[in-house]
mmCIF file with all atom_site columns, C-alpha atoms in Angstrom:
data_model
loop_
_atom_site.group_PDB
_atom_site.id
_atom_site.type_symbol
_atom_site.label_atom_id
_atom_site.label_alt_id
_atom_site.label_comp_id
_atom_site.label_asym_id
_atom_site.label_entity_id
_atom_site.label_seq_id
_atom_site.pdbx_PDB_ins_code
_atom_site.Cartn_x
_atom_site.Cartn_y
_atom_site.Cartn_z
_atom_site.occupancy
_atom_site.B_iso_or_equiv
_atom_site.pdbx_formal_charge
_atom_site.auth_seq_id
_atom_site.auth_comp_id
_atom_site.auth_asym_id
_atom_site.auth_atom_id
_atom_site.pdbx_PDB_model_num
ATOM 1  C CA . ASP X 1 1  ? 156.869 127.213 168.955 1.00 72.00 ? 626 ASP X CA 1
ATOM 2  C CA . PRO X 1 2  ? 154.577 128.772 165.994 1.00 79.00 ? 627 PRO X CA 1
ATOM 3  C CA . PRO X 1 3  ? 151.879 131.316 167.065 1.00 75.00 ? 628 PRO X CA 1
ATOM 4  C CA . VAL X 1 4  ? 148.690 129.667 167.691 1.00 82.00 ? 629 VAL X CA 1
ATOM 5  C CA . CYS X 1 5  ? 146.413 132.681 166.376 1.00 83.00 ? 630 CYS X CA 1
ATOM 6  C CA . LYS X 1 6  ? 146.773 135.117 163.771 1.00 80.00 ? 631 LYS X CA 1
ATOM 7  C CA . ILE X 1 7  ? 145.266 138.677 164.455 1.00 84.00 ? 632 ILE X CA 1
ATOM 8  C CA . VAL X 1 8  ? 143.569 139.795 160.857 1.00 84.00 ? 633 VAL X CA 1
ATOM 9  C CA . ASP X 1 9  ? 141.417 142.716 159.663 1.00 91.00 ? 634 ASP X CA 1
ATOM 10 C CA . TYR X 1 10 ? 138.137 140.800 159.056 1.00 92.00 ? 635 TYR X CA 1
ATOM 11 C CA . SER X 1 11 ? 136.988 143.037 156.038 1.00 93.00 ? 636 SER X CA 1
ATOM 12 C CA . LYS X 1 12 ? 140.225 142.292 154.266 1.00 92.00 ? 637 LYS X CA 1
ATOM 13 C CA . TYR X 1 13 ? 140.136 138.492 155.098 1.00 92.00 ? 638 TYR X CA 1
ATOM 14 C CA . ARG X 1 14 ? 136.505 138.479 153.586 1.00 95.00 ? 639 ARG X CA 1
ATOM 15 C CA . TYR X 1 15 ? 137.722 140.520 150.596 1.00 95.00 ? 640 TYR X CA 1
ATOM 16 C CA . MET X 1 16 ? 140.690 137.968 149.724 1.00 93.00 ? 641 MET X CA 1
ATOM 17 C CA . LYS X 1 17 ? 138.151 135.158 150.345 1.00 95.00 ? 642 LYS X CA 1
ATOM 18 C CA . GLU X 1 18 ? 135.568 136.666 147.710 1.00 96.00 ? 643 GLU X CA 1
ATOM 19 C CA . LYS X 1 19 ? 138.349 137.301 145.405 1.00 95.00 ? 644 LYS X CA 1
ATOM 20 C CA . LYS X 1 20 ? 139.656 133.876 145.604 1.00 94.00 ? 645 LYS X CA 1
ATOM 21 C CA . ALA X 1 21 ? 136.132 132.357 145.014 1.00 92.00 ? 646 ALA X CA 1
ATOM 22 C CA . LYS X 1 22 ? 135.851 134.610 141.761 1.00 91.00 ? 647 LYS X CA 1
ATOM 23 C CA . GLU X 1 23 ? 139.236 133.273 140.516 1.00 89.00 ? 648 GLU X CA 1
ATOM 24 C CA . VAL X 1 24 ? 138.184 129.853 140.816 1.00 87.00 ? 649 VAL X CA 1
ATOM 25 C CA . LYS X 1 25 ? 134.706 130.203 139.306 1.00 84.00 ? 650 LYS X CA 1
ATOM 26 C CA . LYS X 1 26 ? 136.440 132.301 136.559 1.00 80.00 ? 651 LYS X CA 1
ATOM 27 C CA . ASN X 1 27 ? 139.157 129.261 135.776 1.00 76.00 ? 652 ASN X CA 1
ATOM 28 C CA . SER X 1 28 ? 136.198 126.337 136.308 1.00 73.00 ? 653 SER X CA 1
ATOM 29 C CA . LYS X 1 29 ? 134.395 125.422 133.160 1.00 70.00 ? 654 LYS X CA 1
ATOM 30 C CA . ALA X 1 30 ? 131.091 124.697 133.251 1.00 70.00 ? 655 ALA X CA 1
ATOM 31 C CA . SER X 1 31 ? 129.616 121.435 131.258 1.00 72.00 ? 656 SER X CA 1
ATOM 32 C CA . GLU X 1 32 ? 127.583 122.009 128.143 1.00 82.00 ? 657 GLU X CA 1
ATOM 33 C CA . LEU X 1 33 ? 124.631 120.903 127.011 1.00 89.00 ? 658 LEU X CA 1
ATOM 34 C CA . LYS X 1 34 ? 125.098 119.194 123.628 1.00 93.00 ? 659 LYS X CA 1
ATOM 35 C CA . GLU X 1 35 ? 122.296 118.013 121.597 1.00 94.00 ? 660 GLU X CA 1
ATOM 36 C CA . VAL X 1 36 ? 121.790 115.070 119.088 1.00 94.00 ? 661 VAL X CA 1
ATOM 37 C CA . LYS X 1 37 ? 119.016 115.240 117.121 1.00 94.00 ? 662 LYS X CA 1
ATOM 38 C CA . MET X 1 38 ? 117.540 112.557 114.850 1.00 92.00 ? 663 MET X CA 1
ATOM 39 C CA . SER X 1 39 ? 114.014 110.997 113.287 1.00 92.00 ? 664 SER X CA 1
ATOM 40 C CA . TYR X 1 40 ? 112.580 107.429 114.050 1.00 89.00 ? 665 TYR X CA 1
ATOM 41 C CA . LYS X 1 41 ? 113.468 106.500 110.549 1.00 89.00 ? 666 LYS X CA 1
ATOM 42 C CA . ILE X 1 42 ? 116.862 107.172 110.999 1.00 91.00 ? 667 ILE X CA 1
ATOM 43 C CA . ASP X 1 43 ? 119.434 104.590 108.889 1.00 92.00 ? 668 ASP X CA 1
ATOM 44 C CA . LYS X 1 44 ? 121.700 102.311 110.959 1.00 92.00 ? 669 LYS X CA 1
ATOM 45 C CA . HIS X 1 45 ? 125.203 103.867 109.992 1.00 95.00 ? 670 HIS X CA 1
ATOM 46 C CA . ASP X 1 46 ? 123.403 107.522 110.712 1.00 95.00 ? 671 ASP X CA 1
ATOM 47 C CA . TYR X 1 47 ? 122.560 106.296 114.191 1.00 93.00 ? 672 TYR X CA 1
ATOM 48 C CA . GLU X 1 48 ? 126.003 104.692 114.898 1.00 94.00 ? 673 GLU X CA 1
ATOM 49 C CA . VAL X 1 49 ? 127.680 108.153 113.716 1.00 95.00 ? 674 VAL X CA 1
ATOM 50 C CA . ARG X 1 50 ? 124.893 110.111 116.389 1.00 94.00 ? 675 ARG X CA 1
ATOM 51 C CA . LYS X 1 51 ? 125.722 107.735 119.012 1.00 94.00 ? 676 LYS X CA 1
ATOM 52 C CA . LYS X 1 52 ? 129.458 108.081 118.738 1.00 95.00 ? 677 LYS X CA 1
ATOM 53 C CA . ASN X 1 53 ? 129.251 111.682 118.760 1.00 94.00 ? 678 ASN X CA 1
ATOM 54 C CA . ALA X 1 54 ? 127.128 111.375 121.934 1.00 94.00 ? 679 ALA X CA 1
ATOM 55 C CA . SER X 1 55 ? 129.797 109.092 123.709 1.00 94.00 ? 680 SER X CA 1
ATOM 56 C CA . LYS X 1 56 ? 132.090 111.568 122.841 1.00 94.00 ? 681 LYS X CA 1
ATOM 57 C CA . PHE X 1 57 ? 130.626 114.563 124.293 1.00 92.00 ? 682 PHE X CA 1
ATOM 58 C CA . LEU X 1 58 ? 130.199 112.665 127.582 1.00 92.00 ? 683 LEU X CA 1
ATOM 59 C CA . SER X 1 59 ? 133.624 111.753 127.408 1.00 92.00 ? 684 SER X CA 1
ATOM 60 C CA . GLN X 1 60 ? 134.786 115.042 127.339 1.00 89.00 ? 685 GLN X CA 1
ATOM 61 C CA . GLY X 1 61 ? 132.597 115.833 130.362 1.00 86.00 ? 686 GLY X CA 1
ATOM 62 C CA . ASN X 1 62 ? 129.394 117.736 128.637 1.00 88.00 ? 687 ASN X CA 1
ATOM 63 C CA . ARG X 1 63 ? 125.753 116.521 129.313 1.00 90.00 ? 688 ARG X CA 1
ATOM 64 C CA . VAL X 1 64 ? 124.210 115.200 126.262 1.00 93.00 ? 689 VAL X CA 1
ATOM 65 C CA . LYS X 1 65 ? 120.295 115.374 125.358 1.00 94.00 ? 690 LYS X CA 1
ATOM 66 C CA . VAL X 1 66 ? 119.192 113.494 122.976 1.00 93.00 ? 691 VAL X CA 1
ATOM 67 C CA . VAL X 1 67 ? 116.126 114.549 120.630 1.00 93.00 ? 692 VAL X CA 1
ATOM 68 C CA . CYS X 1 68 ? 113.499 112.084 118.297 1.00 92.00 ? 693 CYS X CA 1
ATOM 69 C CA . THR X 1 69 ? 111.895 114.476 116.064 1.00 92.00 ? 694 THR X CA 1
ATOM 70 C CA . PHE X 1 70 ? 108.470 113.679 114.371 1.00 92.00 ? 695 PHE X CA 1
ATOM 71 C CA . ARG X 1 71 ? 106.720 115.517 111.632 1.00 91.00 ? 696 ARG X CA 1
ATOM 72 C CA . GLY X 1 72 ? 102.811 115.570 110.998 1.00 90.00 ? 697 GLY X CA 1
ATOM 73 C CA . ARG X 1 73 ? 101.321 112.388 111.417 1.00 91.00 ? 698 ARG X CA 1
ATOM 74 C CA . GLU X 1 74 ? 104.564 110.628 112.273 1.00 89.00 ? 699 GLU X CA 1
ATOM 75 C CA . VAL X 1 75 ? 103.656 111.155 116.106 1.00 89.00 ? 700 VAL X CA 1
ATOM 76 C CA . GLN X 1 76 ? 101.535 108.365 115.743 1.00 91.00 ? 701 GLN X CA 1
ATOM 77 C CA . PHE X 1 77 ? 104.659 105.801 115.598 1.00 87.00 ? 702 PHE X CA 1
ATOM 78 C CA . ASP X 1 78 ? 105.902 107.394 119.212 1.00 88.00 ? 703 ASP X CA 1
ATOM 79 C CA . THR X 1 79 ? 106.323 104.137 120.138 1.00 90.00 ? 704 THR X CA 1
ATOM 80 C CA . LEU X 1 80 ? 109.163 103.613 117.493 1.00 89.00 ? 705 LEU X CA 1
ATOM 81 C CA . GLY X 1 81 ? 110.978 106.695 118.931 1.00 88.00 ? 706 GLY X CA 1
ATOM 82 C CA . PHE X 1 82 ? 111.056 105.292 122.050 1.00 90.00 ? 707 PHE X CA 1
ATOM 83 C CA . ASP X 1 83 ? 112.376 102.059 121.094 1.00 90.00 ? 708 ASP X CA 1
ATOM 84 C CA . LEU X 1 84 ? 115.121 103.838 119.241 1.00 88.00 ? 709 LEU X CA 1
ATOM 85 C CA . LEU X 1 85 ? 116.350 105.995 122.210 1.00 87.00 ? 710 LEU X CA 1
ATOM 86 C CA . ASP X 1 86 ? 116.097 102.722 124.284 1.00 89.00 ? 711 ASP X CA 1
ATOM 87 C CA . LYS X 1 87 ? 118.415 101.264 121.800 1.00 83.00 ? 712 LYS X CA 1
ATOM 88 C CA . SER X 1 88 ? 121.840 101.027 123.315 1.00 60.00 ? 713 SER X CA 1
#
């Protein structure tokens, strides 16, 4: 029969556990936040390129932030920006 319990120095056990956790943390890659910027006046082809890049980032496991920029009085047309972001 194999032994049921093992007598171990607790400080050594804790040290090894911390060392293993640090190694796992070092080897894991955190997902990055990628940003895709566009204006509400973006052309159809440019929009398709941005959309393709965003889907590529998502497939790589990154998070994607989509930003619709306005300049000056363009802020009045914020509904057009929301429509652009809602478009699939």
